[in-house]
CSV table of C-alpha atoms in Angstrom, one decimal:
chain,number,residue,atom,x,y,z
A,41,MET,CA,42.7,-39.0,74.5
A,42,ASN,CA,44.6,-41.6,75.4
A,43,ASP,CA,44.5,-43.1,72.2
A,44,TRP,CA,46.4,-40.1,70.8
A,45,SER,CA,49.0,-40.7,72.7
A,46,ALA,CA,49.5,-44.6,71.7
A,47,ARG,CA,49.8,-43.0,68.3
A,48,PHE,CA,53.3,-41.6,69.8
A,49,THR,CA,56.9,-43.0,70.7
A,50,GLY,CA,57.8,-39.5,72.4
A,51,THR,CA,54.7,-37.6,74.7
A,52,LEU,CA,51.6,-35.7,74.1
A,53,PHE,CA,50.8,-32.8,76.6
A,54,LEU,CA,46.7,-32.0,76.4
A,55,PRO,CA,46.1,-29.1,79.2
A,56,GLY,CA,44.2,-30.0,81.7
A,57,ASP,CA,41.9,-27.7,84.8
A,58,GLU,CA,43.8,-24.1,84.8
A,59,GLY,CA,47.4,-24.3,87.0
A,60,ASP,CA,48.4,-28.1,85.0
A,61,GLU,CA,52.4,-27.6,85.6
A,62,ASP,CA,52.8,-30.2,83.1
A,63,PHE,CA,51.4,-28.7,80.3
A,64,GLU,CA,53.0,-25.3,81.6
A,65,GLN,CA,56.1,-26.9,81.3
A,66,ALA,CA,55.4,-28.3,77.8
A,67,CYS,CA,54.4,-25.3,76.1
A,68,VAL,CA,57.3,-22.8,77.8
A,69,GLY,CA,60.0,-24.8,80.0
A,70,ARG,CA,62.4,-24.7,76.4
A,71,VAL,CA,61.8,-21.2,76.3
A,72,PHE,CA,65.3,-19.4,76.8
A,73,ASN,CA,63.9,-15.4,77.1
A,74,ALA,CA,62.4,-15.7,80.2
A,75,ARG,CA,59.9,-13.2,79.2
A,76,ARG,CA,57.3,-15.6,77.9
A,77,PRO,CA,53.8,-15.1,76.5
A,78,PRO,CA,50.8,-15.6,79.3
A,79,ALA,CA,48.9,-18.6,79.0
A,80,ALA,CA,45.4,-16.3,78.5
A,81,GLU,CA,46.8,-14.8,75.1
A,82,ARG,CA,48.6,-18.0,73.6
A,83,ARG,CA,47.9,-21.3,74.8
A,84,PRO,CA,48.4,-24.5,72.2
A,85,ALA,CA,45.8,-26.8,71.7
A,86,ALA,CA,48.5,-29.6,73.0
A,87,VAL,CA,52.4,-30.3,72.9
A,88,LEU,CA,53.7,-33.1,71.3
A,89,GLU,CA,57.4,-33.9,72.6
A,90,ALA,CA,58.3,-36.0,69.7
A,91,ALA,CA,60.8,-38.3,70.0
A,92,THR,CA,61.4,-39.7,66.1
A,93,GLU,CA,60.7,-38.4,62.6
A,94,GLN,CA,57.3,-40.5,62.7
A,95,ASP,CA,56.2,-38.7,65.7
A,96,VAL,CA,56.7,-35.5,63.2
A,97,VAL,CA,54.7,-36.9,61.0
A,98,GLU,CA,51.9,-38.5,63.1
A,99,GLY,CA,52.1,-35.4,65.3
A,100,VAL,CA,50.9,-33.2,61.4
A,101,ARG,CA,48.3,-35.7,61.0
A,102,LEU,CA,46.9,-35.7,64.4
A,103,ALA,CA,47.0,-31.7,64.1
A,104,ARG,CA,44.9,-31.6,60.4
A,105,GLU,CA,42.5,-34.4,61.8
A,106,ARG,CA,41.6,-32.1,64.8
A,107,GLY,CA,41.5,-28.7,62.8
A,108,TRP,CA,44.9,-27.5,64.3
A,109,GLN,CA,47.5,-25.8,63.2
A,110,VAL,CA,50.9,-26.7,63.4
A,111,ALA,CA,54.1,-24.7,65.4
A,112,VAL,CA,57.5,-26.1,65.5
A,113,ARG,CA,60.0,-25.2,68.5
A,114,SER,CA,63.6,-26.2,67.6
A,115,GLY,CA,66.4,-24.3,70.0
A,116,GLY,CA,63.6,-21.8,71.9
A,117,HIS,CA,65.9,-19.4,71.2
A,118,SER,CA,63.0,-17.0,69.5
A,119,TRP,CA,62.6,-13.6,71.5
A,120,ALA,CA,59.7,-13.8,70.7
A,121,ALA,CA,58.4,-17.6,70.9
A,122,TRP,CA,57.4,-17.9,68.1
A,123,SER,CA,56.8,-21.6,68.7
A,124,VAL,CA,54.0,-20.8,71.2
A,125,ARG,CA,50.7,-20.3,69.1
A,126,GLU,CA,46.9,-19.4,70.6
A,127,GLN,CA,45.4,-23.4,69.9
A,128,ALA,CA,48.4,-25.1,68.0
A,129,LEU,CA,49.9,-28.0,68.4
A,130,LEU,CA,52.8,-27.0,69.4
A,131,ILE,CA,55.8,-30.2,68.4
A,132,ASP,CA,58.4,-29.5,70.1
A,133,LEU,CA,62.1,-31.8,68.7
A,134,GLY,CA,64.2,-31.2,71.9
A,135,ARG,CA,63.9,-34.9,72.1
A,136,PHE,CA,64.5,-35.9,69.1
A,137,ARG,CA,68.5,-35.2,68.7
A,138,GLU,CA,70.6,-37.1,66.0
A,139,LEU,CA,74.4,-36.7,64.4
A,140,ASP,CA,75.9,-38.3,62.1
A,141,TYR,CA,79.1,-36.7,60.6
A,142,ASP,CA,80.3,-38.5,56.2
A,143,PRO,CA,83.7,-38.2,56.1
A,144,ALA,CA,84.2,-39.0,52.8
A,145,THR,CA,81.8,-36.4,51.7
A,146,GLY,CA,82.6,-33.7,54.8
A,147,ILE,CA,78.5,-33.7,55.3
A,148,VAL,CA,77.1,-33.5,58.5
A,149,THR,CA,73.4,-34.8,59.6
A,150,ALA,CA,71.7,-33.4,62.1
A,151,THR,CA,68.0,-32.8,63.7
A,152,PRO,CA,66.9,-29.2,64.8
A,153,ALA,CA,67.4,-29.3,68.3
A,154,VAL,CA,71.1,-30.1,68.3
A,155,LYS,CA,72.9,-27.2,69.9
A,156,GLY,CA,75.3,-25.5,67.9
A,157,GLY,CA,78.1,-24.2,70.4
A,158,ASP,CA,77.4,-27.6,72.6
A,159,GLU,CA,76.9,-30.4,70.3
A,160,LEU,CA,77.5,-30.0,66.9
A,161,ASN,CA,80.7,-28.3,66.7
A,162,PRO,CA,82.3,-30.3,69.7
A,163,TYR,CA,81.0,-33.4,67.5
A,164,LEU,CA,82.6,-32.0,64.4
A,165,ALA,CA,85.7,-31.1,66.0
A,166,GLY,CA,86.5,-35.0,66.7
A,167,HIS,CA,86.7,-35.0,62.5
A,168,GLY,CA,88.9,-32.2,62.7
A,169,ARG,CA,85.7,-29.9,61.4
A,170,PHE,CA,83.5,-27.0,61.9
A,171,PHE,CA,80.2,-25.4,61.2
A,172,ASN,CA,80.0,-22.0,61.2
A,173,GLY,CA,76.3,-22.1,63.0
A,174,GLY,CA,74.8,-19.4,65.5
A,175,HIS,CA,77.8,-18.0,68.4
A,176,CYS,CA,75.5,-18.4,71.4
A,177,PRO,CA,75.9,-22.0,72.2
A,178,SER,CA,72.7,-23.1,73.0
A,179,VAL,CA,70.7,-22.3,70.1
A,180,GLY,CA,70.0,-24.7,68.4
A,181,ILE,CA,70.2,-25.0,64.5
A,182,GLY,CA,67.1,-25.6,62.8
A,183,GLY,CA,65.5,-21.9,63.8
A,184,PHE,CA,69.2,-20.5,63.0
A,185,LEU,CA,69.0,-22.1,59.6
A,186,LEU,CA,65.8,-21.5,58.7
A,187,GLN,CA,66.3,-17.6,58.9
A,188,GLY,CA,69.2,-17.7,57.2
A,189,GLY,CA,72.2,-18.3,60.5
A,190,GLN,CA,74.6,-15.4,60.8
A,191,GLY,CA,77.1,-17.6,62.3
A,192,TRP,CA,80.7,-17.4,62.7
A,193,ASN,CA,81.8,-15.1,60.1
A,194,ALA,CA,79.0,-14.6,58.3
A,195,ARG,CA,81.2,-12.0,56.3
A,196,GLY,CA,84.0,-14.1,54.9
A,197,TRP,CA,82.5,-17.5,54.8
A,198,GLY,CA,78.5,-16.5,54.1
A,199,TRP,CA,75.6,-17.2,55.7
A,200,ALA,CA,75.5,-20.8,57.1
A,201,ALA,CA,72.3,-21.4,55.7
A,202,GLU,CA,74.4,-21.3,52.1
A,203,ASN,CA,75.9,-25.1,53.4
A,204,ILE,CA,72.7,-26.3,53.2
A,205,VAL,CA,72.9,-28.9,50.6
A,206,ALA,CA,69.2,-31.0,51.6
A,207,VAL,CA,66.9,-30.8,54.6
A,208,ASP,CA,64.5,-33.8,55.5
A,209,VAL,CA,60.9,-32.4,55.7
A,210,VAL,CA,57.1,-33.5,56.6
A,211,THR,CA,54.9,-32.0,54.5
A,212,ALA,CA,51.3,-30.7,55.0
A,213,GLU,CA,49.8,-33.7,54.2
A,214,GLY,CA,52.3,-35.7,56.7
A,215,LYS,CA,54.6,-37.0,54.3
A,216,PRO,CA,58.3,-37.2,54.9
A,217,VAL,CA,60.0,-36.0,51.6
A,218,ARG,CA,63.7,-35.1,50.7
A,219,ALA,CA,64.5,-31.8,49.4
A,220,ASP,CA,67.5,-30.7,47.9
A,221,ALA,CA,69.2,-29.0,44.3
A,222,GLY,CA,67.4,-32.1,41.8
A,223,GLN,CA,64.1,-32.8,44.3
A,224,ASN,CA,61.3,-30.8,45.9
A,225,ALA,CA,63.5,-28.0,45.0
A,226,ASP,CA,60.9,-25.0,46.1
A,227,LEU,CA,61.3,-26.8,49.3
A,228,PHE,CA,64.8,-26.6,49.3
A,229,TRP,CA,65.1,-23.1,48.5
A,230,ALA,CA,62.4,-21.9,51.6
A,231,ALA,CA,63.8,-23.5,53.8
A,232,ARG,CA,67.0,-21.3,53.3
A,233,GLY,CA,65.6,-18.4,54.5
A,234,ALA,CA,61.8,-18.4,55.3
A,235,GLY,CA,61.9,-19.2,59.0
A,236,PRO,CA,58.6,-19.6,60.7
A,237,GLY,CA,57.4,-19.1,57.6
A,238,PHE,CA,59.1,-22.4,55.7
A,239,PRO,CA,55.5,-24.6,55.1
A,240,GLY,CA,56.5,-28.1,56.6
A,241,VAL,CA,58.4,-29.3,59.5
A,242,VAL,CA,61.9,-30.0,58.9
A,243,THR,CA,63.7,-32.9,60.5
A,244,ARG,CA,67.0,-33.0,59.3
A,245,PHE,CA,69.6,-30.7,58.0
A,246,HIS,CA,72.6,-32.4,56.1
A,247,LEU,CA,74.9,-30.1,56.5
A,248,ARG,CA,78.4,-29.1,54.6
A,249,THR,CA,81.3,-28.5,57.2
A,250,ARG,CA,84.8,-26.6,56.8
A,251,PRO,CA,88.2,-27.8,58.3
A,252,LEU,CA,88.5,-26.6,61.7
A,253,PRO,CA,90.3,-23.2,61.9
A,254,GLN,CA,93.9,-24.4,63.5
A,255,ALA,CA,94.9,-20.3,64.4
A,256,LEU,CA,92.0,-18.4,66.6
A,257,THR,CA,93.4,-14.9,67.4
A,258,HIS,CA,91.4,-12.2,68.5
A,259,THR,CA,92.3,-8.4,68.5
A,260,VAL,CA,90.2,-6.2,71.2
A,261,HIS,CA,90.5,-2.6,71.8
A,262,GLY,CA,88.1,-1.3,74.5
A,263,TYR,CA,87.4,2.4,74.1
A,264,PRO,CA,85.4,5.3,76.4
A,265,LEU,CA,82.1,6.2,75.2
A,266,GLU,CA,82.8,9.5,74.6
A,267,LEU,CA,84.8,8.3,71.4
A,268,PHE,CA,82.4,6.3,70.1
A,269,ASP,CA,81.8,8.6,67.3
A,270,GLN,CA,85.8,9.2,66.5
A,271,VAL,CA,85.9,5.1,66.5
A,272,MET,CA,82.4,3.6,64.6
A,273,THR,CA,83.5,6.8,61.9
A,274,TRP,CA,86.8,5.1,61.6
A,275,LEU,CA,85.7,1.7,61.5
A,276,HIS,CA,82.6,2.7,59.4
A,277,ASP,CA,85.0,3.3,56.4
A,278,ILE,CA,87.7,1.0,56.9
A,279,HIS,CA,85.8,-2.8,57.6
A,280,HIS,CA,85.4,-3.6,54.1
A,281,THR,CA,89.4,-3.9,53.7
A,282,VAL,CA,89.8,-6.2,56.6
A,283,GLY,CA,90.9,-9.6,55.6
A,284,ASP,CA,87.8,-12.4,54.9
A,285,CYS,CA,89.4,-14.3,57.5
A,286,VAL,CA,88.1,-12.1,60.0
A,287,GLU,CA,84.9,-11.7,62.1
A,288,ILE,CA,84.5,-7.9,62.8
A,289,VAL,CA,82.0,-6.7,66.0
A,290,ALA,CA,82.3,-3.8,67.5
A,291,LEU,CA,79.6,-3.1,70.9
A,292,THR,CA,79.2,-1.6,73.7
A,293,GLN,CA,78.3,-3.8,76.9
A,294,THR,CA,79.9,-3.4,80.6
A,295,PRO,CA,83.2,-6.1,80.6
A,296,PRO,CA,83.8,-8.1,83.5
A,297,GLY,CA,85.0,-6.3,85.9
A,298,HIS,CA,84.4,-2.6,84.4
A,299,ASP,CA,81.9,-0.6,86.1
A,300,ARG,CA,80.6,0.8,83.3
A,301,PRO,CA,79.9,0.3,79.3
A,302,LEU,CA,82.7,0.2,76.7
A,303,LEU,CA,82.7,0.4,73.2
A,304,LEU,CA,84.9,-2.5,72.2
A,305,VAL,CA,85.9,-2.7,68.6
A,306,THR,CA,86.5,-6.4,68.0
A,307,GLY,CA,88.2,-8.8,65.1
A,308,LEU,CA,87.9,-12.7,65.6
A,309,ALA,CA,90.6,-14.4,63.0
A,310,LEU,CA,89.5,-17.5,62.0
A,311,ALA,CA,92.7,-18.3,60.3
A,312,ASP,CA,95.1,-21.6,60.0
A,313,THR,CA,98.5,-19.8,60.7
A,314,PRO,CA,99.4,-17.0,63.0
A,315,ALA,CA,101.0,-15.3,60.2
A,316,GLU,CA,97.8,-15.4,58.5
A,317,ALA,CA,95.7,-14.3,61.7
A,318,ALA,CA,97.9,-11.1,62.3
A,319,GLU,CA,98.1,-10.2,58.8
A,320,ALA,CA,94.6,-9.9,58.5
A,321,LEU,CA,94.3,-8.5,61.6
A,322,ALA,CA,96.3,-5.2,60.4
A,323,PRO,CA,94.1,-2.8,59.4
A,324,LEU,CA,92.3,-3.3,63.0
A,325,HIS,CA,95.7,-2.1,64.8
A,326,ALA,CA,95.7,0.8,62.6
A,327,ASN,CA,92.9,2.5,64.7
A,328,PRO,CA,93.9,6.3,65.1
A,329,TYR,CA,92.5,6.3,68.2
A,330,ARG,CA,94.0,3.4,69.3
A,331,GLU,CA,96.4,5.5,72.0
A,332,HIS,CA,93.3,6.5,74.3
A,333,ALA,CA,91.7,2.8,74.3
A,334,LEU,CA,91.5,1.9,77.9
A,335,PHE,CA,93.2,-1.3,77.3
A,336,ARG,CA,94.4,-3.2,74.1
A,337,ILE,CA,94.1,-7.0,73.1
A,338,GLU,CA,96.0,-7.1,69.5
A,339,ALA,CA,96.7,-10.5,67.5
A,340,GLU,CA,96.4,-12.7,70.7
A,341,PRO,CA,95.2,-16.8,70.7
A,342,THR,CA,92.4,-17.7,71.7
A,343,THR,CA,89.9,-20.8,71.5
A,344,PHE,CA,86.3,-21.2,70.9
A,345,ALA,CA,85.9,-22.6,74.5
A,346,GLU,CA,86.8,-18.8,75.5
A,347,GLN,CA,85.0,-17.7,72.9
A,348,LEU,CA,81.6,-19.2,73.8
A,349,ALA,CA,82.3,-18.3,78.1
A,350,GLY,CA,81.8,-14.6,76.5
A,351,GLN,CA,79.1,-15.8,74.9
A,352,ARG,CA,76.9,-17.5,77.7
A,353,THR,CA,78.2,-14.4,79.9
A,354,ALA,CA,76.4,-11.6,77.4
A,355,ASN,CA,73.3,-14.3,77.1
A,356,PRO,CA,72.5,-15.9,79.8
A,357,GLU,CA,69.7,-17.9,80.7
A,358,GLY,CA,66.7,-17.7,83.0
A,359,ARG,CA,67.1,-13.4,82.0
A,360,ARG,CA,64.2,-11.2,80.5
A,361,TYR,CA,64.9,-10.1,76.7
A,362,LEU,CA,64.1,-7.3,74.5
A,363,VAL,CA,65.3,-7.4,71.7
A,364,ASP,CA,65.6,-5.8,68.1
A,365,ASN,CA,67.5,-5.1,64.9
A,366,ALA,CA,68.4,-3.2,61.7
A,367,TRP,CA,70.4,-4.2,58.4
A,368,LEU,CA,71.9,-0.1,58.3
A,369,SER,CA,73.0,1.5,55.1
A,370,GLY,CA,74.4,5.2,54.1
A,371,SER,CA,77.9,7.7,54.9
A,372,ALA,CA,79.4,7.0,58.0
A,373,ALA,CA,77.9,11.1,58.5
A,374,GLU,CA,74.4,9.5,58.4
A,375,VAL,CA,74.0,6.3,60.4
A,376,VAL,CA,77.0,6.9,63.7
A,377,PRO,CA,74.7,10.0,65.1
A,378,ALA,CA,71.9,7.8,64.2
A,379,MET,CA,73.3,4.7,66.4
A,380,ARG,CA,74.8,6.8,69.0
A,381,THR,CA,71.6,6.1,71.3
A,382,VAL,CA,71.3,2.3,71.3
A,383,PHE,CA,75.1,2.3,71.8
A,384,THR,CA,75.4,5.1,74.1
A,385,GLU,CA,72.3,5.2,76.3
A,386,HIS,CA,71.9,1.6,77.9
A,387,PRO,CA,69.0,1.6,80.2
A,388,VAL,CA,70.1,-0.9,82.4
A,389,PRO,CA,73.7,-2.9,82.6
A,390,GLY,CA,72.8,-5.9,81.2
A,391,ALA,CA,72.3,-4.2,77.5
A,392,PHE,CA,74.2,-4.9,74.6
A,393,THR,CA,74.3,-3.6,71.2
A,394,ILE,CA,76.1,-4.9,68.2
A,395,TRP,CA,78.1,-3.8,64.8
A,396,PHE,CA,78.5,-6.8,62.5
A,397,SER,CA,80.5,-5.9,59.5
A,398,MET,CA,79.6,-7.7,56.0
A,399,ALA,CA,81.3,-6.1,53.8
A,400,PRO,CA,82.0,-6.3,51.4
A,401,LEU,CA,79.3,-7.8,50.5
A,402,ARG,CA,79.2,-11.2,49.1
A,403,ALA,CA,76.4,-12.4,45.9
A,404,LEU,CA,73.3,-14.9,47.4
A,405,PRO,CA,72.9,-17.8,46.2
A,406,GLU,CA,69.4,-18.5,45.1
A,407,MET,CA,67.7,-19.3,48.4
A,408,ALA,CA,65.0,-16.9,50.1
A,409,PHE,CA,67.4,-15.4,52.3
A,410,SER,CA,68.4,-12.4,50.3
A,411,LEU,CA,67.9,-9.1,52.0
A,412,GLN,CA,71.1,-7.8,53.8
A,413,SER,CA,73.3,-4.9,53.3
A,414,GLU,CA,76.8,-3.9,54.8
A,415,ILE,CA,76.2,-3.2,58.8
A,416,TYR,CA,74.3,-5.2,60.6
A,417,CYS,CA,73.2,-3.4,64.3
A,418,ALA,CA,71.0,-5.3,67.1
A,419,ALA,CA,70.8,-4.4,70.2
A,420,TYR,CA,69.7,-6.7,73.5
A,421,VAL,CA,68.0,-5.5,76.8
A,422,VAL,CA,68.7,-7.7,79.3
A,423,HIS,CA,67.3,-7.8,82.9
A,424,ASP,CA,65.2,-9.3,85.6
A,425,ASP,CA,62.4,-7.4,86.7
A,426,PRO,CA,59.0,-7.9,85.0
A,427,ALA,CA,57.8,-4.4,85.9
A,428,GLN,CA,60.7,-2.8,83.6
A,429,ASP,CA,59.6,-4.2,80.7
A,430,ALA,CA,57.3,-1.5,79.4
A,431,ARG,CA,59.8,1.1,80.5
A,432,LEU,CA,62.7,-0.7,78.7
A,433,ARG,CA,60.1,-1.3,75.8
A,434,GLY,CA,59.9,2.4,75.3
A,435,TRP,CA,63.7,2.9,75.0
A,436,LEU,CA,64.7,0.3,72.7
A,437,ASP,CA,61.4,1.9,70.4
A,438,ARG,CA,62.9,5.2,71.0
A,439,ALA,CA,66.6,3.8,69.8
A,440,MET,CA,65.7,1.5,67.1
A,441,ALA,CA,63.0,4.8,65.4
A,442,GLU,CA,66.3,7.0,65.6
A,443,LEU,CA,68.1,4.5,63.5
A,444,GLN,CA,65.0,4.2,61.0
A,445,PRO,CA,66.3,6.8,57.9
A,446,VAL,CA,68.6,4.5,57.5
A,447,THR,CA,67.1,1.7,57.8
A,448,ALA,CA,67.2,-1.1,54.9
A,449,GLY,CA,65.3,-4.4,57.2
A,450,GLN,CA,66.1,-6.6,59.9
A,451,TYR,CA,67.6,-10.4,60.4
A,452,LEU,CA,64.2,-13.1,61.3
A,453,GLY,CA,67.1,-13.8,64.2
A,454,ASP,CA,66.7,-11.0,66.5
A,455,SER,CA,62.8,-9.9,65.4
A,456,ASP,CA,60.1,-9.6,67.6
A,457,PHE,CA,57.0,-9.1,64.5
A,458,THR,CA,54.5,-8.5,67.9
A,459,ASN,CA,56.6,-5.2,68.0
A,460,ARG,CA,57.6,-4.3,64.9
A,461,GLN,CA,57.8,-6.1,61.6
A,462,LEU,CA,60.3,-4.6,58.6
A,463,ARG,CA,60.9,-6.3,55.0
A,464,PHE,CA,63.5,-9.2,56.0
A,465,LEU,CA,63.1,-10.7,52.4
A,466,GLY,CA,63.6,-8.3,48.9
A,467,ASP,CA,60.3,-8.5,46.9
A,468,GLU,CA,60.6,-10.7,44.4
A,469,GLN,CA,61.4,-13.0,47.1
A,470,TRP,CA,58.8,-12.6,49.1
A,471,ASP,CA,56.3,-13.2,47.0
A,472,ARG,CA,57.6,-16.2,45.5
A,473,LEU,CA,57.5,-17.6,49.3
A,474,GLN,CA,54.2,-17.0,49.2
A,475,ARG,CA,53.3,-18.8,46.2
A,476,ILE,CA,55.2,-21.9,47.5
A,477,ARG,CA,52.9,-21.4,50.6
A,478,ALA,CA,49.6,-21.3,48.7
A,479,ASP,CA,50.8,-24.3,46.9
A,480,ARG,CA,52.5,-26.7,49.6
A,481,ASP,CA,50.2,-25.5,52.9
A,482,PRO,CA,46.8,-24.2,51.0
A,483,ASP,CA,45.1,-25.3,54.0
A,484,ALA,CA,47.6,-22.9,56.5
A,485,LEU,CA,48.0,-25.2,58.5
A,486,PHE,CA,51.5,-24.1,59.9
A,487,ALA,CA,51.2,-21.4,61.8
A,488,GLY,CA,53.8,-19.1,59.8
A,489,TYR,CA,55.0,-15.5,61.0
A,490,LEU,CA,53.6,-14.1,64.3
A,491,THR,CA,52.2,-10.7,64.5
A,492,ALA,CA,51.0,-8.5,66.4
A,493,ASP,CA,47.4,-9.4,65.0
A,494,GLY,CA,48.5,-13.3,65.4
A,495,ASP,CA,48.5,-13.6,62.2
A,496,ALA,CA,50.8,-14.0,59.1
A,497,PRO,CA,51.7,-10.9,57.3
A,498,ALA,CA,49.0,-10.7,54.0
A,499,ASN,CA,51.3,-8.7,51.5
A,500,ARG,CA,55.1,-6.8,51.8
A,501,ASN,CA,52.4,-3.7,52.3
A,502,HIS,CA,52.3,-4.8,55.7
A,503,TRP,CA,56.3,-3.8,56.6
A,504,GLU,CA,56.7,-0.7,57.9
A,505,SER,CA,58.9,1.7,55.3
């Protein structure tokens, strides 16, 4: 046993007696969701807290020697804790942290556990640059990018994964390779959308950055839920006309200082000048129900610090989360009534539901990520009482079932296949990914997608229709 540990710069944890606190902490201590998998159901064979790329290489080789599968943790924010797998080696990348920026190319190189809002963008800001990473500031870039990356202003700037120019990967043979458009192109294609189905361990991302927006400006209208149908019908019909520097989100939540949920229609302009921002936000100010708003903020300056503070308030650490999502498609007359329950009947005060505009849709490049629609809907049930899990899961399942007639699929980033599995890739892309997985990982060393059966879905016929 000790000889194994000598292979690593980082720390290898092996299970001891029942109740081994160090091992349990290594297994789930960095899982963001306090609703964690019990050890009796999913207990890793070992946990490697990798400190270097060579640790990852040795970890993959050790797993192959021992007949274990490999699961990987970057930031620990997957709602279903995909990294915690029965009798697999969990390679935790939390201690492996590198950042480097090349001013000549505008490319930043970062390891997967680097946090997009807390670490990557503060680092880039010192160079006058920005990366459209995740909204929740503590999310690691690894899982976020592998799933496509629904980041800041995705409707205007595209998916964060589109800005990956290369990845460094440890393959199933324990070999480190570079993957980009010119070499190992199959891995480069898969790294942009395969999520936990990626057949390797990414150790570094090489990312294209953009200039830091100079005029961050926001609009927020707060409406009583009694106006949900009217306001959302209007928004459904006009969101594609708003300038593409504006991130448009409608959400129902109980804001600080209020004692009941409100419908908030928000626009965040990531612009270069206040005039550009005000012009882009103007269509949202023309809401015919604006005089019925309980409050209005229109084209006011804001900062990333303020925006991230709001994200932390809505997504607090140490709470229990039940989450589900759907890509929606249809007319306002079809979509708005289907959304009513998930937006207006929250079962606990900490719940919130978002409506995220992707309109008008942009063409996607050649990559695994391939399924989207003009409207993304996700519901987050946040609470503290384990005894309420079953009741709250029942509410969420019923609310999502009402969305099913207008559902086109789901996004990996907010999915839990142990509860529900919908399409998340195009059929052609799914089949291509399975061929790559079979070629690159014929022995299924990497654990893949976690479903209710514990196995990766065998084919797309397993998806709910």
